[in-house]
mmCIF file with all atom_site columns, C-alpha atoms in Angstrom:
data_model
loop_
_atom_site.group_PDB
_atom_site.id
_atom_site.type_symbol
_atom_site.label_atom_id
_atom_site.label_alt_id
_atom_site.label_comp_id
_atom_site.label_asym_id
_atom_site.label_entity_id
_atom_site.label_seq_id
_atom_site.pdbx_PDB_ins_code
_atom_site.Cartn_x
_atom_site.Cartn_y
_atom_site.Cartn_z
_atom_site.occupancy
_atom_site.B_iso_or_equiv
_atom_site.pdbx_formal_charge
_atom_site.auth_seq_id
_atom_site.auth_comp_id
_atom_site.auth_asym_id
_atom_site.auth_atom_id
_atom_site.pdbx_PDB_model_num
ATOM 1   C CA . MET A 1 1   ? 0.000   0.000  0.000  1.00 0.00 ? 209 MET A CA 1
ATOM 2   C CA . ASP A 1 2   ? 1.335   3.443  -0.932 1.00 0.00 ? 210 ASP A CA 1
ATOM 3   C CA . PHE A 1 3   ? 0.989   5.500  2.237  1.00 0.00 ? 211 PHE A CA 1
ATOM 4   C CA . ASN A 1 4   ? 2.375   8.633  0.552  1.00 0.00 ? 212 ASN A CA 1
ATOM 5   C CA . PHE A 1 5   ? -0.461  8.452  -1.964 1.00 0.00 ? 213 PHE A CA 1
ATOM 6   C CA . LEU A 1 6   ? -3.018  8.089  0.837  1.00 0.00 ? 214 LEU A CA 1
ATOM 7   C CA . MET A 1 7   ? -1.534  10.987 2.800  1.00 0.00 ? 215 MET A CA 1
ATOM 8   C CA . ASN A 1 8   ? -1.455  13.188 -0.302 1.00 0.00 ? 216 ASN A CA 1
ATOM 9   C CA . ASP A 1 9   ? -5.130  12.387 -0.853 1.00 0.00 ? 217 ASP A CA 1
ATOM 10  C CA . VAL A 1 10  ? -5.970  13.406 2.738  1.00 0.00 ? 218 VAL A CA 1
ATOM 11  C CA . VAL A 1 11  ? -3.950  16.615 2.421  1.00 0.00 ? 219 VAL A CA 1
ATOM 12  C CA . ASN A 1 12  ? -5.460  17.498 -0.956 1.00 0.00 ? 220 ASN A CA 1
ATOM 13  C CA . THR A 1 13  ? -8.972  16.903 0.384  1.00 0.00 ? 221 THR A CA 1
ATOM 14  C CA . ALA A 1 14  ? -8.268  19.139 3.404  1.00 0.00 ? 222 ALA A CA 1
ATOM 15  C CA . ARG A 1 15  ? -6.865  21.867 1.155  1.00 0.00 ? 223 ARG A CA 1
ATOM 16  C CA . LYS A 1 16  ? -9.848  21.639 -1.214 1.00 0.00 ? 224 LYS A CA 1
ATOM 17  C CA . GLU A 1 17  ? -12.317 21.987 1.667  1.00 0.00 ? 225 GLU A CA 1
ATOM 18  C CA . MET A 1 18  ? -10.766 25.307 2.667  1.00 0.00 ? 226 MET A CA 1
ATOM 19  C CA . VAL A 1 19  ? -10.500 26.667 -0.876 1.00 0.00 ? 227 VAL A CA 1
ATOM 20  C CA . ASP A 1 20  ? -14.086 25.596 -1.622 1.00 0.00 ? 228 ASP A CA 1
ATOM 21  C CA . ALA A 1 21  ? -15.153 27.434 1.553  1.00 0.00 ? 229 ALA A CA 1
ATOM 22  C CA . GLY A 1 22  ? -13.614 30.624 0.153  1.00 0.00 ? 230 GLY A CA 1
ATOM 23  C CA . TYR A 1 23  ? -10.337 30.745 2.061  1.00 0.00 ? 231 TYR A CA 1
ATOM 24  C CA . GLN A 1 24  ? -7.137  31.901 0.379  1.00 0.00 ? 232 GLN A CA 1
ATOM 25  C CA . GLU A 1 25  ? -4.253  29.458 0.811  1.00 0.00 ? 233 GLU A CA 1
ATOM 26  C CA . LEU A 1 26  ? -0.971  31.031 1.863  1.00 0.00 ? 234 LEU A CA 1
ATOM 27  C CA . LYS A 1 27  ? 1.759   28.581 0.915  1.00 0.00 ? 235 LYS A CA 1
ATOM 28  C CA . THR A 1 28  ? 4.915   30.665 1.326  1.00 0.00 ? 236 THR A CA 1
ATOM 29  C CA . ALA A 1 29  ? 6.404   32.864 4.017  1.00 0.00 ? 237 ALA A CA 1
ATOM 30  C CA . GLU A 1 30  ? 6.404   35.737 1.521  1.00 0.00 ? 238 GLU A CA 1
ATOM 31  C CA . GLU A 1 31  ? 2.648   35.420 0.911  1.00 0.00 ? 239 GLU A CA 1
ATOM 32  C CA . VAL A 1 32  ? 2.023   35.444 4.667  1.00 0.00 ? 240 VAL A CA 1
ATOM 33  C CA . GLU A 1 33  ? 4.229   38.457 5.302  1.00 0.00 ? 241 GLU A CA 1
ATOM 34  C CA . LYS A 1 34  ? 2.743   40.464 2.433  1.00 0.00 ? 242 LYS A CA 1
ATOM 35  C CA . LEU A 1 35  ? -0.879  39.926 3.502  1.00 0.00 ? 243 LEU A CA 1
ATOM 36  C CA . PHE A 1 36  ? -0.312  40.124 7.262  1.00 0.00 ? 244 PHE A CA 1
ATOM 37  C CA . ASN A 1 37  ? 1.388   43.515 6.885  1.00 0.00 ? 245 ASN A CA 1
ATOM 38  C CA . GLU A 1 38  ? -1.614  45.051 5.124  1.00 0.00 ? 246 GLU A CA 1
ATOM 39  C CA . LYS A 1 39  ? -4.210  47.100 6.968  1.00 0.00 ? 247 LYS A CA 1
ATOM 40  C CA . GLY A 1 40  ? -7.413  45.281 7.853  1.00 0.00 ? 248 GLY A CA 1
ATOM 41  C CA . SER A 1 41  ? -8.597  42.161 9.606  1.00 0.00 ? 249 SER A CA 1
ATOM 42  C CA . ILE A 1 42  ? -7.676  38.565 8.832  1.00 0.00 ? 250 ILE A CA 1
ATOM 43  C CA . LEU A 1 43  ? -9.040  35.258 10.084 1.00 0.00 ? 251 LEU A CA 1
ATOM 44  C CA . VAL A 1 44  ? -6.324  32.627 9.766  1.00 0.00 ? 252 VAL A CA 1
ATOM 45  C CA . MET A 1 45  ? -7.332  28.979 9.956  1.00 0.00 ? 253 MET A CA 1
ATOM 46  C CA . ILE A 1 46  ? -4.293  26.846 10.736 1.00 0.00 ? 254 ILE A CA 1
ATOM 47  C CA . ASN A 1 47  ? -5.249  23.656 8.947  1.00 0.00 ? 255 ASN A CA 1
ATOM 48  C CA . SER A 1 48  ? -4.045  20.128 9.735  1.00 0.00 ? 256 SER A CA 1
ATOM 49  C CA . VAL A 1 49  ? -4.871  16.529 8.879  1.00 0.00 ? 257 VAL A CA 1
ATOM 50  C CA . CYS A 1 50  ? -6.057  15.518 12.353 1.00 0.00 ? 258 CYS A CA 1
ATOM 51  C CA . GLY A 1 51  ? -9.611  14.411 13.050 1.00 0.00 ? 259 GLY A CA 1
ATOM 52  C CA . CYS A 1 52  ? -10.586 17.560 14.924 1.00 0.00 ? 260 CYS A CA 1
ATOM 53  C CA . ALA A 1 53  ? -9.570  19.632 11.898 1.00 0.00 ? 261 ALA A CA 1
ATOM 54  C CA . GLY A 1 54  ? -11.784 17.606 9.568  1.00 0.00 ? 262 GLY A CA 1
ATOM 55  C CA . GLY A 1 55  ? -14.667 17.064 11.949 1.00 0.00 ? 263 GLY A CA 1
ATOM 56  C CA . ILE A 1 56  ? -14.769 20.436 13.687 1.00 0.00 ? 264 ILE A CA 1
ATOM 57  C CA . ALA A 1 57  ? -12.385 23.171 12.519 1.00 0.00 ? 265 ALA A CA 1
ATOM 58  C CA . ARG A 1 58  ? -12.899 23.043 8.741  1.00 0.00 ? 266 ARG A CA 1
ATOM 59  C CA . PRO A 1 59  ? -16.708 22.868 8.978  1.00 0.00 ? 267 PRO A CA 1
ATOM 60  C CA . VAL A 1 60  ? -16.639 25.807 11.419 1.00 0.00 ? 268 VAL A CA 1
ATOM 61  C CA . ALA A 1 61  ? -14.301 27.720 9.100  1.00 0.00 ? 269 ALA A CA 1
ATOM 62  C CA . SER A 1 62  ? -16.793 27.220 6.287  1.00 0.00 ? 270 SER A CA 1
ATOM 63  C CA . TYR A 1 63  ? -19.701 28.311 8.482  1.00 0.00 ? 271 TYR A CA 1
ATOM 64  C CA . MET A 1 64  ? -17.925 31.523 9.531  1.00 0.00 ? 272 MET A CA 1
ATOM 65  C CA . LYS A 1 65  ? -17.912 32.767 5.925  1.00 0.00 ? 273 LYS A CA 1
ATOM 66  C CA . ASN A 1 66  ? -21.679 33.243 6.335  1.00 0.00 ? 274 ASN A CA 1
ATOM 67  C CA . TYR A 1 67  ? -21.635 35.109 9.638  1.00 0.00 ? 275 TYR A CA 1
ATOM 68  C CA . GLU A 1 68  ? -22.939 38.688 9.478  1.00 0.00 ? 276 GLU A CA 1
ATOM 69  C CA . LYS A 1 69  ? -19.653 40.247 10.643 1.00 0.00 ? 277 LYS A CA 1
ATOM 70  C CA . LYS A 1 70  ? -16.637 39.281 8.569  1.00 0.00 ? 278 LYS A CA 1
ATOM 71  C CA . PRO A 1 71  ? -12.939 40.033 8.554  1.00 0.00 ? 279 PRO A CA 1
ATOM 72  C CA . ASP A 1 72  ? -11.462 41.555 5.423  1.00 0.00 ? 280 ASP A CA 1
ATOM 73  C CA . HIS A 1 73  ? -9.624  38.313 4.600  1.00 0.00 ? 281 HIS A CA 1
ATOM 74  C CA . PHE A 1 74  ? -10.178 34.604 5.244  1.00 0.00 ? 282 PHE A CA 1
ATOM 75  C CA . VAL A 1 75  ? -6.901  32.710 4.822  1.00 0.00 ? 283 VAL A CA 1
ATOM 76  C CA . THR A 1 76  ? -5.395  29.355 5.685  1.00 0.00 ? 284 THR A CA 1
ATOM 77  C CA . VAL A 1 77  ? -1.931  27.947 6.261  1.00 0.00 ? 285 VAL A CA 1
ATOM 78  C CA . PHE A 1 78  ? -1.360  24.212 6.459  1.00 0.00 ? 286 PHE A CA 1
ATOM 79  C CA . ALA A 1 79  ? 0.641   22.993 9.457  1.00 0.00 ? 287 ALA A CA 1
ATOM 80  C CA . GLY A 1 80  ? 2.981   20.150 8.598  1.00 0.00 ? 288 GLY A CA 1
ATOM 81  C CA . GLN A 1 81  ? 2.632   20.817 4.865  1.00 0.00 ? 289 GLN A CA 1
ATOM 82  C CA . ASP A 1 82  ? 3.459   24.446 4.088  1.00 0.00 ? 290 ASP A CA 1
ATOM 83  C CA . ARG A 1 83  ? 6.016   24.681 6.868  1.00 0.00 ? 291 ARG A CA 1
ATOM 84  C CA . GLU A 1 84  ? 7.583   28.049 6.010  1.00 0.00 ? 292 GLU A CA 1
ATOM 85  C CA . ALA A 1 85  ? 4.190   29.741 5.636  1.00 0.00 ? 293 ALA A CA 1
ATOM 86  C CA . THR A 1 86  ? 2.964   28.247 8.915  1.00 0.00 ? 294 THR A CA 1
ATOM 87  C CA . GLU A 1 87  ? 6.140   29.205 10.780 1.00 0.00 ? 295 GLU A CA 1
ATOM 88  C CA . LYS A 1 88  ? 5.924   32.764 9.436  1.00 0.00 ? 296 LYS A CA 1
ATOM 89  C CA . ALA A 1 89  ? 2.244   33.049 10.398 1.00 0.00 ? 297 ALA A CA 1
ATOM 90  C CA . ARG A 1 90  ? 3.048   31.837 13.910 1.00 0.00 ? 298 ARG A CA 1
ATOM 91  C CA . THR A 1 91  ? 5.554   34.678 14.372 1.00 0.00 ? 299 THR A CA 1
ATOM 92  C CA . TYR A 1 92  ? 2.526   36.990 14.382 1.00 0.00 ? 300 TYR A CA 1
ATOM 93  C CA . PHE A 1 93  ? 0.714   34.966 17.074 1.00 0.00 ? 301 PHE A CA 1
ATOM 94  C CA . THR A 1 94  ? 2.677   36.491 19.957 1.00 0.00 ? 302 THR A CA 1
ATOM 95  C CA . GLY A 1 95  ? 1.867   34.916 23.311 1.00 0.00 ? 303 GLY A CA 1
ATOM 96  C CA . TYR A 1 96  ? 0.338   31.767 21.810 1.00 0.00 ? 304 TYR A CA 1
ATOM 97  C CA . PRO A 1 97  ? 2.143   28.431 21.431 1.00 0.00 ? 305 PRO A CA 1
ATOM 98  C CA . PRO A 1 98  ? 1.975   26.549 18.117 1.00 0.00 ? 306 PRO A CA 1
ATOM 99  C CA . SER A 1 99  ? -1.447  24.938 17.822 1.00 0.00 ? 307 SER A CA 1
ATOM 100 C CA . SER A 1 100 ? -3.187  23.169 14.971 1.00 0.00 ? 308 SER A CA 1
ATOM 101 C CA . PRO A 1 101 ? -5.869  23.245 14.063 1.00 0.00 ? 309 PRO A CA 1
ATOM 102 C CA . SER A 1 102 ? -6.576  26.710 15.368 1.00 0.00 ? 310 SER A CA 1
ATOM 103 C CA . PHE A 1 103 ? -7.963  30.088 14.381 1.00 0.00 ? 311 PHE A CA 1
ATOM 104 C CA . ALA A 1 104 ? -6.181  33.423 14.746 1.00 0.00 ? 312 ALA A CA 1
ATOM 105 C CA . LEU A 1 105 ? -7.702  36.853 14.291 1.00 0.00 ? 313 LEU A CA 1
ATOM 106 C CA . LEU A 1 106 ? -5.331  39.635 13.296 1.00 0.00 ? 314 LEU A CA 1
ATOM 107 C CA . LYS A 1 107 ? -6.066  43.298 12.848 1.00 0.00 ? 315 LYS A CA 1
ATOM 108 C CA . ASP A 1 108 ? -3.545  45.535 11.094 1.00 0.00 ? 316 ASP A CA 1
ATOM 109 C CA . GLY A 1 109 ? -0.941  42.796 11.499 1.00 0.00 ? 317 GLY A CA 1
ATOM 110 C CA . GLN A 1 110 ? -1.450  42.408 15.252 1.00 0.00 ? 318 GLN A CA 1
ATOM 111 C CA . ILE A 1 111 ? -2.858  39.312 16.926 1.00 0.00 ? 319 ILE A CA 1
ATOM 112 C CA . GLN A 1 112 ? -6.176  40.013 18.598 1.00 0.00 ? 320 GLN A CA 1
ATOM 113 C CA . THR A 1 113 ? -6.974  36.528 19.885 1.00 0.00 ? 321 THR A CA 1
ATOM 114 C CA . MET A 1 114 ? -6.858  32.851 19.020 1.00 0.00 ? 322 MET A CA 1
ATOM 115 C CA . VAL A 1 115 ? -9.008  29.770 19.322 1.00 0.00 ? 323 VAL A CA 1
ATOM 116 C CA . GLU A 1 116 ? -6.453  27.086 20.060 1.00 0.00 ? 324 GLU A CA 1
ATOM 117 C CA . ARG A 1 117 ? -6.594  23.337 19.496 1.00 0.00 ? 325 ARG A CA 1
ATOM 118 C CA . HIS A 1 118 ? -7.615  22.660 23.105 1.00 0.00 ? 326 HIS A CA 1
ATOM 119 C CA . GLU A 1 119 ? -10.656 24.874 22.481 1.00 0.00 ? 327 GLU A CA 1
ATOM 120 C CA . ILE A 1 120 ? -11.546 22.844 19.362 1.00 0.00 ? 328 ILE A CA 1
ATOM 121 C CA . GLU A 1 121 ? -10.666 19.216 20.111 1.00 0.00 ? 329 GLU A CA 1
ATOM 122 C CA . GLY A 1 122 ? -13.400 17.504 22.100 1.00 0.00 ? 330 GLY A CA 1
ATOM 123 C CA . HIS A 1 123 ? -15.879 20.345 21.591 1.00 0.00 ? 331 HIS A CA 1
ATOM 124 C CA . GLU A 1 124 ? -18.958 20.437 19.423 1.00 0.00 ? 332 GLU A CA 1
ATOM 125 C CA . PRO A 1 125 ? -18.694 22.458 16.193 1.00 0.00 ? 333 PRO A CA 1
ATOM 126 C CA . ILE A 1 126 ? -21.475 24.771 17.380 1.00 0.00 ? 334 ILE A CA 1
ATOM 127 C CA . GLU A 1 127 ? -19.447 25.629 20.508 1.00 0.00 ? 335 GLU A CA 1
ATOM 128 C CA . VAL A 1 128 ? -16.424 26.593 18.409 1.00 0.00 ? 336 VAL A CA 1
ATOM 129 C CA . ALA A 1 129 ? -18.596 28.565 15.982 1.00 0.00 ? 337 ALA A CA 1
ATOM 130 C CA . GLN A 1 130 ? -20.207 30.465 18.865 1.00 0.00 ? 338 GLN A CA 1
ATOM 131 C CA . LYS A 1 131 ? -16.760 31.296 20.264 1.00 0.00 ? 339 LYS A CA 1
ATOM 132 C CA . LEU A 1 132 ? -15.706 32.680 16.874 1.00 0.00 ? 340 LEU A CA 1
ATOM 133 C CA . GLU A 1 133 ? -18.962 34.619 16.553 1.00 0.00 ? 341 GLU A CA 1
ATOM 134 C CA . LYS A 1 134 ? -18.231 36.314 19.893 1.00 0.00 ? 342 LYS A CA 1
ATOM 135 C CA . ILE A 1 135 ? -14.705 37.082 18.713 1.00 0.00 ? 343 ILE A CA 1
ATOM 136 C CA . PHE A 1 136 ? -16.025 38.606 15.472 1.00 0.00 ? 344 PHE A CA 1
ATOM 137 C CA . ASP A 1 137 ? -18.594 40.640 17.429 1.00 0.00 ? 345 ASP A CA 1
ATOM 138 C CA . THR A 1 138 ? -15.882 41.915 19.781 1.00 0.00 ? 346 THR A CA 1
ATOM 139 C CA . TYR A 1 139 ? -13.048 42.676 17.379 1.00 0.00 ? 347 TYR A CA 1
ATOM 140 C CA . LEU A 1 140 ? -14.626 43.448 13.993 1.00 0.00 ? 348 LEU A CA 1
#
């Protein structure tokens, strides 16, 4: 059995879910730096291949595109896949340890808050969505 093929299929499916939901993939450190240094608000979904990403975080990310308050940009970096982009994004998440999946809200290049893995894993999607709704209501 070709495990690389299977893993590539899982990764490609996870990427497609985010793109289909309307998120812009940032695959390089340069793409991250360019966008994160612009004025405005950005929701970053740190994607991964774990079960809580597929069962909770990605569906919530998709749902948040329909919430009444929206950041200027919805983007995603893929932990474990686009390493340089993910590492660069994490340099903006001051005060937060690496966590995937997770969500980060930035405004004018500054971290406002995060929803970390421990706030996603083991929780119902509606709980995570409600947490993000409160964050959007507070910061946007």
